[in-house]
JSON list of C-alpha atoms in Angstrom, two decimals:
[
{"chain": "A", "resi": 1, "resn": "SER", "atom": "CA", "xyz": [-31.02, 57.06, 9.15]},
{"chain": "A", "resi": 2, "resn": "GLN", "atom": "CA", "xyz": [-31.98, 53.61, 10.34]},
{"chain": "A", "resi": 3, "resn": "LYS", "atom": "CA", "xyz": [-29.27, 50.98, 10.38]},
{"chain": "A", "resi": 4, "resn": "ILE", "atom": "CA", "xyz": [-28.84, 47.39, 11.49]},
{"chain": "A", "resi": 5, "resn": "GLU", "atom": "CA", "xyz": [-25.21, 46.36, 11.47]},
{"chain": "A", "resi": 6, "resn": "GLN", "atom": "CA", "xyz": [-23.70, 42.97, 12.16]},
{"chain": "A", "resi": 7, "resn": "ASN", "atom": "CA", "xyz": [-20.14, 43.12, 13.37]},
{"chain": "A", "resi": 8, "resn": "SER", "atom": "CA", "xyz": [-18.41, 41.33, 10.58]},
{"chain": "A", "resi": 9, "resn": "GLU", "atom": "CA", "xyz": [-19.27, 39.97, 7.21]},
{"chain": "A", "resi": 10, "resn": "ALA", "atom": "CA", "xyz": [-17.40, 36.74, 7.93]},
{"chain": "A", "resi": 11, "resn": "LEU", "atom": "CA", "xyz": [-16.21, 34.96, 11.05]},
{"chain": "A", "resi": 12, "resn": "ASN", "atom": "CA", "xyz": [-14.03, 31.85, 11.22]},
{"chain": "A", "resi": 13, "resn": "ILE", "atom": "CA", "xyz": [-13.67, 29.87, 14.42]},
{"chain": "A", "resi": 14, "resn": "GLN", "atom": "CA", "xyz": [-12.28, 26.52, 15.50]},
{"chain": "A", "resi": 15, "resn": "GLU", "atom": "CA", "xyz": [-14.64, 23.66, 16.22]},
{"chain": "A", "resi": 16, "resn": "GLY", "atom": "CA", "xyz": [-15.56, 23.46, 19.89]},
{"chain": "A", "resi": 17, "resn": "LYS", "atom": "CA", "xyz": [-15.09, 27.17, 20.54]},
{"chain": "A", "resi": 18, "resn": "THR", "atom": "CA", "xyz": [-17.85, 29.68, 21.23]},
{"chain": "A", "resi": 19, "resn": "ALA", "atom": "CA", "xyz": [-18.88, 31.89, 18.34]},
{"chain": "A", "resi": 20, "resn": "THR", "atom": "CA", "xyz": [-20.09, 35.38, 19.24]},
{"chain": "A", "resi": 21, "resn": "LEU", "atom": "CA", "xyz": [-21.93, 37.48, 16.69]},
{"chain": "A", "resi": 22, "resn": "THR", "atom": "CA", "xyz": [-22.93, 41.10, 17.23]},
{"chain": "A", "resi": 23, "resn": "CYS", "atom": "CA", "xyz": [-25.92, 43.07, 16.01]},
{"chain": "A", "resi": 24, "resn": "ASN", "atom": "CA", "xyz": [-26.09, 46.84, 16.53]},
{"chain": "A", "resi": 25, "resn": "TYR", "atom": "CA", "xyz": [-28.93, 49.07, 15.50]},
{"chain": "A", "resi": 26, "resn": "THR", "atom": "CA", "xyz": [-29.67, 52.79, 15.32]},
{"chain": "A", "resi": 27, "resn": "ASN", "atom": "CA", "xyz": [-32.88, 54.76, 15.04]},
{"chain": "A", "resi": 28, "resn": "TYR", "atom": "CA", "xyz": [-35.15, 51.78, 15.72]},
{"chain": "A", "resi": 29, "resn": "SER", "atom": "CA", "xyz": [-37.31, 51.02, 18.71]},
{"chain": "A", "resi": 30, "resn": "PRO", "atom": "CA", "xyz": [-37.86, 47.31, 18.28]},
{"chain": "A", "resi": 31, "resn": "ALA", "atom": "CA", "xyz": [-40.41, 45.40, 20.27]},
{"chain": "A", "resi": 32, "resn": "TYR", "atom": "CA", "xyz": [-38.49, 42.21, 19.63]},
{"chain": "A", "resi": 33, "resn": "LEU", "atom": "CA", "xyz": [-35.26, 41.06, 18.14]},
{"chain": "A", "resi": 34, "resn": "GLN", "atom": "CA", "xyz": [-34.82, 37.78, 16.32]},
{"chain": "A", "resi": 35, "resn": "TRP", "atom": "CA", "xyz": [-31.97, 35.68, 15.02]},
{"chain": "A", "resi": 36, "resn": "TYR", "atom": "CA", "xyz": [-32.19, 33.53, 11.90]},
{"chain": "A", "resi": 37, "resn": "ARG", "atom": "CA", "xyz": [-29.92, 31.08, 10.15]},
{"chain": "A", "resi": 38, "resn": "GLN", "atom": "CA", "xyz": [-29.68, 31.12, 6.37]},
{"chain": "A", "resi": 39, "resn": "ASP", "atom": "CA", "xyz": [-27.94, 28.51, 4.27]},
{"chain": "A", "resi": 40, "resn": "PRO", "atom": "CA", "xyz": [-26.92, 29.32, 0.66]},
{"chain": "A", "resi": 41, "resn": "GLY", "atom": "CA", "xyz": [-29.88, 29.44, -1.71]},
{"chain": "A", "resi": 42, "resn": "ARG", "atom": "CA", "xyz": [-32.38, 28.85, 1.06]},
{"chain": "A", "resi": 43, "resn": "GLY", "atom": "CA", "xyz": [-34.82, 30.95, 3.07]},
{"chain": "A", "resi": 44, "resn": "PRO", "atom": "CA", "xyz": [-33.95, 31.97, 6.64]},
{"chain": "A", "resi": 45, "resn": "VAL", "atom": "CA", "xyz": [-34.79, 29.62, 9.49]},
{"chain": "A", "resi": 46, "resn": "PHE", "atom": "CA", "xyz": [-36.05, 31.10, 12.76]},
{"chain": "A", "resi": 47, "resn": "LEU", "atom": "CA", "xyz": [-33.79, 30.43, 15.75]},
{"chain": "A", "resi": 48, "resn": "LEU", "atom": "CA", "xyz": [-34.61, 32.68, 18.69]},
{"chain": "A", "resi": 49, "resn": "LEU", "atom": "CA", "xyz": [-36.73, 35.66, 19.65]},
{"chain": "A", "resi": 50, "resn": "ILE", "atom": "CA", "xyz": [-35.99, 37.99, 22.53]},
{"chain": "A", "resi": 51, "resn": "ARG", "atom": "CA", "xyz": [-38.30, 40.69, 23.82]},
{"chain": "A", "resi": 52, "resn": "GLU", "atom": "CA", "xyz": [-37.21, 44.21, 24.74]},
{"chain": "A", "resi": 53, "resn": "ASN", "atom": "CA", "xyz": [-37.74, 43.53, 28.44]},
{"chain": "A", "resi": 54, "resn": "GLU", "atom": "CA", "xyz": [-35.68, 40.32, 28.39]},
{"chain": "A", "resi": 55, "resn": "LYS", "atom": "CA", "xyz": [-31.95, 40.38, 28.95]},
{"chain": "A", "resi": 56, "resn": "GLU", "atom": "CA", "xyz": [-31.08, 36.88, 27.85]},
{"chain": "A", "resi": 57, "resn": "LYS", "atom": "CA", "xyz": [-32.61, 33.86, 26.11]},
{"chain": "A", "resi": 58, "resn": "ARG", "atom": "CA", "xyz": [-31.21, 30.38, 25.69]},
{"chain": "A", "resi": 59, "resn": "LYS", "atom": "CA", "xyz": [-32.01, 27.44, 23.48]},
{"chain": "A", "resi": 60, "resn": "GLU", "atom": "CA", "xyz": [-29.74, 24.40, 23.58]},
{"chain": "A", "resi": 61, "resn": "ARG", "atom": "CA", "xyz": [-26.30, 25.65, 22.49]},
{"chain": "A", "resi": 62, "resn": "LEU", "atom": "CA", "xyz": [-27.59, 29.10, 21.53]},
{"chain": "A", "resi": 63, "resn": "LYS", "atom": "CA", "xyz": [-27.72, 32.18, 23.73]},
{"chain": "A", "resi": 64, "resn": "VAL", "atom": "CA", "xyz": [-28.97, 35.65, 22.84]},
{"chain": "A", "resi": 65, "resn": "THR", "atom": "CA", "xyz": [-28.65, 38.84, 24.84]},
{"chain": "A", "resi": 66, "resn": "PHE", "atom": "CA", "xyz": [-30.48, 42.10, 24.20]},
{"chain": "A", "resi": 67, "resn": "ASP", "atom": "CA", "xyz": [-29.34, 45.45, 25.58]},
{"chain": "A", "resi": 68, "resn": "THR", "atom": "CA", "xyz": [-31.77, 48.21, 24.59]},
{"chain": "A", "resi": 69, "resn": "THR", "atom": "CA", "xyz": [-29.53, 50.86, 26.18]},
{"chain": "A", "resi": 70, "resn": "LEU", "atom": "CA", "xyz": [-26.56, 49.90, 24.05]},
{"chain": "A", "resi": 71, "resn": "LYS", "atom": "CA", "xyz": [-28.92, 49.03, 21.16]},
{"chain": "A", "resi": 72, "resn": "GLN", "atom": "CA", "xyz": [-27.10, 45.77, 20.76]},
{"chain": "A", "resi": 73, "resn": "SER", "atom": "CA", "xyz": [-27.74, 42.04, 20.68]},
{"chain": "A", "resi": 74, "resn": "LEU", "atom": "CA", "xyz": [-25.13, 39.31, 21.04]},
{"chain": "A", "resi": 75, "resn": "PHE", "atom": "CA", "xyz": [-25.66, 35.82, 19.64]},
{"chain": "A", "resi": 76, "resn": "HIS", "atom": "CA", "xyz": [-23.53, 32.99, 21.01]},
{"chain": "A", "resi": 77, "resn": "ILE", "atom": "CA", "xyz": [-23.10, 29.44, 19.75]},
{"chain": "A", "resi": 78, "resn": "THR", "atom": "CA", "xyz": [-21.27, 27.30, 22.29]},
{"chain": "A", "resi": 79, "resn": "ALA", "atom": "CA", "xyz": [-19.34, 24.13, 21.46]},
{"chain": "A", "resi": 80, "resn": "SER", "atom": "CA", "xyz": [-19.53, 25.09, 17.79]},
{"chain": "A", "resi": 81, "resn": "GLN", "atom": "CA", "xyz": [-19.65, 22.39, 15.13]},
{"chain": "A", "resi": 82, "resn": "PRO", "atom": "CA", "xyz": [-18.92, 22.46, 11.38]},
{"chain": "A", "resi": 83, "resn": "ALA", "atom": "CA", "xyz": [-22.68, 22.00, 10.84]},
{"chain": "A", "resi": 84, "resn": "ASP", "atom": "CA", "xyz": [-23.19, 25.42, 12.43]},
{"chain": "A", "resi": 85, "resn": "SER", "atom": "CA", "xyz": [-21.50, 27.02, 9.41]},
{"chain": "A", "resi": 86, "resn": "ALA", "atom": "CA", "xyz": [-24.05, 29.33, 7.80]},
{"chain": "A", "resi": 87, "resn": "THR", "atom": "CA", "xyz": [-25.02, 32.98, 7.57]},
{"chain": "A", "resi": 88, "resn": "TYR", "atom": "CA", "xyz": [-26.71, 34.32, 10.68]},
{"chain": "A", "resi": 89, "resn": "LEU", "atom": "CA", "xyz": [-29.09, 37.24, 10.42]},
{"chain": "A", "resi": 90, "resn": "CYS", "atom": "CA", "xyz": [-30.45, 39.45, 13.14]},
{"chain": "A", "resi": 91, "resn": "ALA", "atom": "CA", "xyz": [-33.81, 41.06, 12.56]},
{"chain": "A", "resi": 92, "resn": "LEU", "atom": "CA", "xyz": [-35.71, 43.75, 14.38]},
{"chain": "A", "resi": 93, "resn": "VAL", "atom": "CA", "xyz": [-39.44, 43.49, 14.78]},
{"chain": "A", "resi": 94, "resn": "THR", "atom": "CA", "xyz": [-41.41, 46.70, 14.86]},
{"chain": "A", "resi": 95, "resn": "GLY", "atom": "CA", "xyz": [-44.90, 47.16, 16.19]},
{"chain": "A", "resi": 96, "resn": "ALA", "atom": "CA", "xyz": [-46.41, 46.26, 12.82]},
{"chain": "A", "resi": 97, "resn": "ASN", "atom": "CA", "xyz": [-44.68, 42.86, 12.98]},
{"chain": "A", "resi": 98, "resn": "ASN", "atom": "CA", "xyz": [-42.46, 43.84, 10.09]},
{"chain": "A", "resi": 99, "resn": "LEU", "atom": "CA", "xyz": [-38.98, 42.41, 10.08]},
{"chain": "A", "resi": 100, "resn": "PHE", "atom": "CA", "xyz": [-35.93, 44.48, 9.23]},
{"chain": "A", "resi": 101, "resn": "PHE", "atom": "CA", "xyz": [-32.82, 42.42, 8.68]},
{"chain": "A", "resi": 102, "resn": "GLY", "atom": "CA", "xyz": [-29.17, 43.06, 9.28]},
{"chain": "A", "resi": 103, "resn": "THR", "atom": "CA", "xyz": [-26.62, 42.29, 6.60]},
{"chain": "A", "resi": 104, "resn": "GLY", "atom": "CA", "xyz": [-25.67, 38.96, 8.14]},
{"chain": "A", "resi": 105, "resn": "THR", "atom": "CA", "xyz": [-22.48, 37.32, 9.36]},
{"chain": "A", "resi": 106, "resn": "ARG", "atom": "CA", "xyz": [-21.16, 34.29, 7.51]},
{"chain": "A", "resi": 107, "resn": "LEU", "atom": "CA", "xyz": [-19.86, 31.87, 10.12]},
{"chain": "A", "resi": 108, "resn": "THR", "atom": "CA", "xyz": [-17.41, 29.13, 9.23]},
{"chain": "A", "resi": 109, "resn": "VAL", "atom": "CA", "xyz": [-16.55, 26.53, 11.86]},
{"chain": "A", "resi": 110, "resn": "ILE", "atom": "CA", "xyz": [-13.24, 24.89, 11.04]},
{"chain": "A", "resi": 111, "resn": "PRO", "atom": "CA", "xyz": [-12.87, 21.22, 12.01]},
{"chain": "B", "resi": 1, "resn": "GLY", "atom": "CA", "xyz": [-45.32, 22.46, 11.89]},
{"chain": "B", "resi": 2, "resn": "ALA", "atom": "CA", "xyz": [-45.22, 25.94, 10.30]},
{"chain": "B", "resi": 3, "resn": "VAL", "atom": "CA", "xyz": [-44.04, 24.93, 6.86]},
{"chain": "B", "resi": 4, "resn": "VAL", "atom": "CA", "xyz": [-44.06, 27.41, 4.01]},
{"chain": "B", "resi": 5, "resn": "SER", "atom": "CA", "xyz": [-43.48, 26.40, 0.42]},
{"chain": "B", "resi": 6, "resn": "GLN", "atom": "CA", "xyz": [-42.74, 28.40, -2.70]},
{"chain": "B", "resi": 7, "resn": "HIS", "atom": "CA", "xyz": [-43.12, 27.56, -6.34]},
{"chain": "B", "resi": 8, "resn": "PRO", "atom": "CA", "xyz": [-41.20, 27.61, -8.55]},
{"chain": "B", "resi": 9, "resn": "SER", "atom": "CA", "xyz": [-37.83, 27.31, -6.84]},
{"chain": "B", "resi": 10, "resn": "TRP", "atom": "CA", "xyz": [-36.16, 28.91, -9.81]},
{"chain": "B", "resi": 11, "resn": "VAL", "atom": "CA", "xyz": [-37.33, 30.51, -13.05]},
{"chain": "B", "resi": 12, "resn": "ILE", "atom": "CA", "xyz": [-35.70, 32.08, -16.08]},
{"chain": "B", "resi": 13, "resn": "CYS", "atom": "CA", "xyz": [-37.72, 34.47, -18.20]},
{"chain": "B", "resi": 14, "resn": "LYS", "atom": "CA", "xyz": [-37.16, 36.95, -20.98]},
{"chain": "B", "resi": 15, "resn": "SER", "atom": "CA", "xyz": [-37.31, 40.71, -20.55]},
{"chain": "B", "resi": 16, "resn": "GLY", "atom": "CA", "xyz": [-40.81, 42.06, -20.87]},
{"chain": "B", "resi": 17, "resn": "THR", "atom": "CA", "xyz": [-42.60, 38.94, -19.75]},
{"chain": "B", "resi": 18, "resn": "SER", "atom": "CA", "xyz": [-44.40, 38.39, -16.43]},
{"chain": "B", "resi": 19, "resn": "VAL", "atom": "CA", "xyz": [-43.62, 35.78, -13.82]},
{"chain": "B", "resi": 20, "resn": "LYS", "atom": "CA", "xyz": [-45.83, 34.51, -11.00]},
{"chain": "B", "resi": 21, "resn": "ILE", "atom": "CA", "xyz": [-44.41, 33.11, -7.77]},
{"chain": "B", "resi": 22, "resn": "GLU", "atom": "CA", "xyz": [-46.61, 31.22, -5.34]},
{"chain": "B", "resi": 23, "resn": "CYS", "atom": "CA", "xyz": [-46.24, 31.09, -1.57]},
{"chain": "B", "resi": 24, "resn": "ARG", "atom": "CA", "xyz": [-48.22, 28.56, 0.43]},
{"chain": "B", "resi": 25, "resn": "SER", "atom": "CA", "xyz": [-48.51, 27.87, 4.14]},
{"chain": "B", "resi": 26, "resn": "LEU", "atom": "CA", "xyz": [-48.87, 24.09, 4.23]},
{"chain": "B", "resi": 27, "resn": "ASP", "atom": "CA", "xyz": [-50.00, 23.34, 7.76]},
{"chain": "B", "resi": 28, "resn": "PHE", "atom": "CA", "xyz": [-51.46, 26.57, 9.07]},
{"chain": "B", "resi": 29, "resn": "GLN", "atom": "CA", "xyz": [-53.59, 29.48, 7.97]},
{"chain": "B", "resi": 30, "resn": "ALA", "atom": "CA", "xyz": [-51.90, 32.81, 7.50]},
{"chain": "B", "resi": 31, "resn": "THR", "atom": "CA", "xyz": [-53.88, 36.01, 7.38]},
{"chain": "B", "resi": 32, "resn": "THR", "atom": "CA", "xyz": [-50.64, 37.86, 6.68]},
{"chain": "B", "resi": 33, "resn": "MET", "atom": "CA", "xyz": [-47.72, 36.88, 4.49]},
{"chain": "B", "resi": 34, "resn": "PHE", "atom": "CA", "xyz": [-44.62, 38.87, 3.70]},
{"chain": "B", "resi": 35, "resn": "TRP", "atom": "CA", "xyz": [-42.57, 39.16, 0.52]},
{"chain": "B", "resi": 36, "resn": "TYR", "atom": "CA", "xyz": [-38.83, 39.85, 0.58]},
{"chain": "B", "resi": 37, "resn": "ARG", "atom": "CA", "xyz": [-36.14, 40.29, -2.03]},
{"chain": "B", "resi": 38, "resn": "GLN", "atom": "CA", "xyz": [-32.50, 39.42, -1.53]},
{"chain": "B", "resi": 39, "resn": "PHE", "atom": "CA", "xyz": [-29.67, 40.43, -3.86]},
{"chain": "B", "resi": 40, "resn": "PRO", "atom": "CA", "xyz": [-26.37, 38.51, -3.77]},
{"chain": "B", "resi": 41, "resn": "LYS", "atom": "CA", "xyz": [-24.42, 39.05, -0.56]},
{"chain": "B", "resi": 42, "resn": "GLN", "atom": "CA", "xyz": [-27.07, 41.41, 0.74]},
{"chain": "B", "resi": 43, "resn": "SER", "atom": "CA", "xyz": [-29.70, 41.01, 3.37]},
{"chain": "B", "resi": 44, "resn": "LEU", "atom": "CA", "xyz": [-33.39, 40.50, 2.91]},
{"chain": "B", "resi": 45, "resn": "MET", "atom": "CA", "xyz": [-35.42, 43.58, 2.09]},
{"chain": "B", "resi": 46, "resn": "LEU", "atom": "CA", "xyz": [-39.11, 43.65, 2.89]},
{"chain": "B", "resi": 47, "resn": "MET", "atom": "CA", "xyz": [-41.08, 44.44, -0.26]},
{"chain": "B", "resi": 48, "resn": "ALA", "atom": "CA", "xyz": [-44.66, 44.18, 0.90]},
{"chain": "B", "resi": 49, "resn": "THR", "atom": "CA", "xyz": [-47.07, 42.78, 3.42]},
{"chain": "B", "resi": 50, "resn": "SER", "atom": "CA", "xyz": [-49.80, 40.64, 1.91]},
{"chain": "B", "resi": 51, "resn": "ASN", "atom": "CA", "xyz": [-53.16, 40.61, 3.70]},
{"chain": "B", "resi": 52, "resn": "GLU", "atom": "CA", "xyz": [-55.78, 37.98, 2.97]},
{"chain": "B", "resi": 53, "resn": "GLY", "atom": "CA", "xyz": [-58.79, 39.52, 1.27]},
{"chain": "B", "resi": 54, "resn": "SER", "atom": "CA", "xyz": [-57.38, 43.02, 1.05]},
{"chain": "B", "resi": 55, "resn": "LYS", "atom": "CA", "xyz": [-54.75, 45.03, -0.74]},
{"chain": "B", "resi": 56, "resn": "ALA", "atom": "CA", "xyz": [-51.09, 44.53, 0.00]},
{"chain": "B", "resi": 57, "resn": "THR", "atom": "CA", "xyz": [-49.07, 47.14, 1.82]},
{"chain": "B", "resi": 58, "resn": "TYR", "atom": "CA", "xyz": [-45.91, 48.04, -0.06]},
{"chain": "B", "resi": 59, "resn": "GLU", "atom": "CA", "xyz": [-42.67, 49.34, 1.39]},
{"chain": "B", "resi": 60, "resn": "GLN", "atom": "CA", "xyz": [-41.34, 52.67, 0.20]},
{"chain": "B", "resi": 61, "resn": "GLY", "atom": "CA", "xyz": [-39.66, 52.41, -3.16]},
{"chain": "B", "resi": 62, "resn": "VAL", "atom": "CA", "xyz": [-41.42, 49.21, -4.23]},
{"chain": "B", "resi": 63, "resn": "GLU", "atom": "CA", "xyz": [-43.60, 49.70, -7.31]},
{"chain": "B", "resi": 64, "resn": "LYS", "atom": "CA", "xyz": [-47.00, 48.20, -6.63]},
{"chain": "B", "resi": 65, "resn": "ASP", "atom": "CA", "xyz": [-47.88, 48.11, -10.32]},
{"chain": "B", "resi": 66, "resn": "LYS", "atom": "CA", "xyz": [-44.77, 46.12, -11.09]},
{"chain": "B", "resi": 67, "resn": "PHE", "atom": "CA", "xyz": [-44.95, 43.68, -8.20]},
{"chain": "B", "resi": 68, "resn": "LEU", "atom": "CA", "xyz": [-48.56, 42.53, -8.03]},
{"chain": "B", "resi": 69, "resn": "ILE", "atom": "CA", "xyz": [-49.52, 40.69, -4.87]},
{"chain": "B", "resi": 70, "resn": "ASN", "atom": "CA", "xyz": [-52.66, 38.64, -4.44]},
{"chain": "B", "resi": 71, "resn": "HIS", "atom": "CA", "xyz": [-53.60, 36.93, -1.19]},
{"chain": "B", "resi": 72, "resn": "ALA", "atom": "CA", "xyz": [-56.63, 35.03, -2.32]},
{"chain": "B", "resi": 73, "resn": "SER", "atom": "CA", "xyz": [-56.89, 32.54, 0.52]},
{"chain": "B", "resi": 74, "resn": "LEU", "atom": "CA", "xyz": [-55.55, 31.94, 4.00]},
{"chain": "B", "resi": 75, "resn": "THR", "atom": "CA", "xyz": [-52.90, 29.60, 2.64]},
{"chain": "B", "resi": 76, "resn": "LEU", "atom": "CA", "xyz": [-51.84, 31.19, -0.65]},
{"chain": "B", "resi": 77, "resn": "SER", "atom": "CA", "xyz": [-50.22, 34.45, -1.66]},
{"chain": "B", "resi": 78, "resn": "THR", "atom": "CA", "xyz": [-48.84, 35.16, -5.12]},
{"chain": "B", "resi": 79, "resn": "LEU", "atom": "CA", "xyz": [-46.29, 37.68, -6.33]},
{"chain": "B", "resi": 80, "resn": "THR", "atom": "CA", "xyz": [-46.34, 38.56, -10.03]},
{"chain": "B", "resi": 81, "resn": "VAL", "atom": "CA", "xyz": [-43.38, 40.41, -11.45]},
{"chain": "B", "resi": 82, "resn": "THR", "atom": "CA", "xyz": [-44.77, 42.23, -14.47]},
{"chain": "B", "resi": 83, "resn": "SER", "atom": "CA", "xyz": [-42.76, 43.32, -17.49]},
{"chain": "B", "resi": 84, "resn": "ALA", "atom": "CA", "xyz": [-39.63, 41.88, -15.91]},
{"chain": "B", "resi": 85, "resn": "HIS", "atom": "CA", "xyz": [-36.23, 43.42, -16.56]},
{"chain": "B", "resi": 86, "resn": "PRO", "atom": "CA", "xyz": [-32.74, 42.05, -15.86]},
{"chain": "B", "resi": 87, "resn": "GLU", "atom": "CA", "xyz": [-32.49, 44.27, -12.77]},
{"chain": "B", "resi": 88, "resn": "ASP", "atom": "CA", "xyz": [-35.44, 42.36, -11.31]},
{"chain": "B", "resi": 89, "resn": "SER", "atom": "CA", "xyz": [-33.25, 39.26, -11.18]},
{"chain": "B", "resi": 90, "resn": "SER", "atom": "CA", "xyz": [-33.06, 38.35, -7.52]},
{"chain": "B", "resi": 91, "resn": "PHE", "atom": "CA", "xyz": [-33.96, 35.84, -4.84]},
{"chain": "B", "resi": 92, "resn": "TYR", "atom": "CA", "xyz": [-37.58, 36.29, -3.77]},
{"chain": "B", "resi": 93, "resn": "ILE", "atom": "CA", "xyz": [-38.63, 34.87, -0.42]},
{"chain": "B", "resi": 94, "resn": "CYS", "atom": "CA", "xyz": [-42.00, 34.81, 1.30]},
{"chain": "B", "resi": 95, "resn": "SER", "atom": "CA", "xyz": [-42.81, 34.29, 4.95]},
{"chain": "B", "resi": 96, "resn": "ALA", "atom": "CA", "xyz": [-45.87, 33.75, 7.10]},
{"chain": "B", "resi": 97, "resn": "THR", "atom": "CA", "xyz": [-46.73, 33.88, 10.77]},
{"chain": "B", "resi": 98, "resn": "PRO", "atom": "CA", "xyz": [-48.68, 31.04, 12.40]},
{"chain": "B", "resi": 99, "resn": "PRO", "atom": "CA", "xyz": [-51.53, 32.29, 14.58]},
{"chain": "B", "resi": 100, "resn": "ALA", "atom": "CA", "xyz": [-50.12, 30.69, 17.73]},
{"chain": "B", "resi": 101, "resn": "ARG", "atom": "CA", "xyz": [-46.66, 32.21, 17.22]},
{"chain": "B", "resi": 102, "resn": "LYS", "atom": "CA", "xyz": [-47.49, 35.78, 16.51]},
{"chain": "B", "resi": 103, "resn": "TYR", "atom": "CA", "xyz": [-43.99, 37.24, 16.42]},
{"chain": "B", "resi": 104, "resn": "GLU", "atom": "CA", "xyz": [-42.20, 34.44, 14.60]},
{"chain": "B", "resi": 105, "resn": "GLN", "atom": "CA", "xyz": [-41.97, 34.37, 10.83]},
{"chain": "B", "resi": 106, "resn": "TYR", "atom": "CA", "xyz": [-41.49, 31.15, 8.89]},
{"chain": "B", "resi": 107, "resn": "PHE", "atom": "CA", "xyz": [-39.86, 31.49, 5.54]},
{"chain": "B", "resi": 108, "resn": "GLY", "atom": "CA", "xyz": [-40.30, 29.67, 2.30]},
{"chain": "B", "resi": 109, "resn": "PRO", "atom": "CA", "xyz": [-37.26, 28.21, 0.51]},
{"chain": "B", "resi": 110, "resn": "GLY", "atom": "CA", "xyz": [-37.12, 31.13, -1.92]},
{"chain": "B", "resi": 111, "resn": "THR", "atom": "CA", "xyz": [-37.44, 31.55, -5.68]},
{"chain": "B", "resi": 112, "resn": "ARG", "atom": "CA", "xyz": [-34.45, 32.47, -7.82]},
{"chain": "B", "resi": 113, "resn": "LEU", "atom": "CA", "xyz": [-35.59, 34.69, -10.69]},
{"chain": "B", "resi": 114, "resn": "THR", "atom": "CA", "xyz": [-33.29, 35.34, -13.62]},
{"chain": "B", "resi": 115, "resn": "VAL", "atom": "CA", "xyz": [-34.42, 37.74, -16.32]},
{"chain": "B", "resi": 116, "resn": "THR", "atom": "CA", "xyz": [-32.48, 37.53, -19.57]}
]
């Protein structure tokens, strides 16, 4: 069966450290992989997109890697801040431009 | 740019009644919009793809006669939950893709539906 798993339901880190979130998938062949941020009671906000032929993408303090052999993406937030506390969702994009979401990791950055 | 709004932001209705949720792209035209449902502490599940001027495409397990989708214009899609039941209580979120950013989806703020 198809699965998208994010490594942990919750992750707590100290302010200033790098947060690393993992997204693993099975039985998908995504054209793209995306990461979103979702705050409580709000819709997701698009952060980054990485294509299957790209290894790494960066945007300010964010970095995403995509390994299609391992079927895994890593999402890093460097120099984390309390304002980064939120749920982060990975999503796979299939050829039909449909998004399939992982279960999310709730990140808490402790001051 | 790429702002999507939803209305209402929350609604409470009685069992058996119907509820309409609107999704609008405010600063771009969207030929395709998507409708998702999210239960507490779960991820978003795609319900259907809404195509302007044609019928929606529903995901497996989603009842098309219960969740009516109308995409009447390039900036408006509506989701009507018919004969609502308490198990339909959920967070409903729409998204749209701007033409210039084909593989990015921009989400509305969501609508919290509670059926009593």
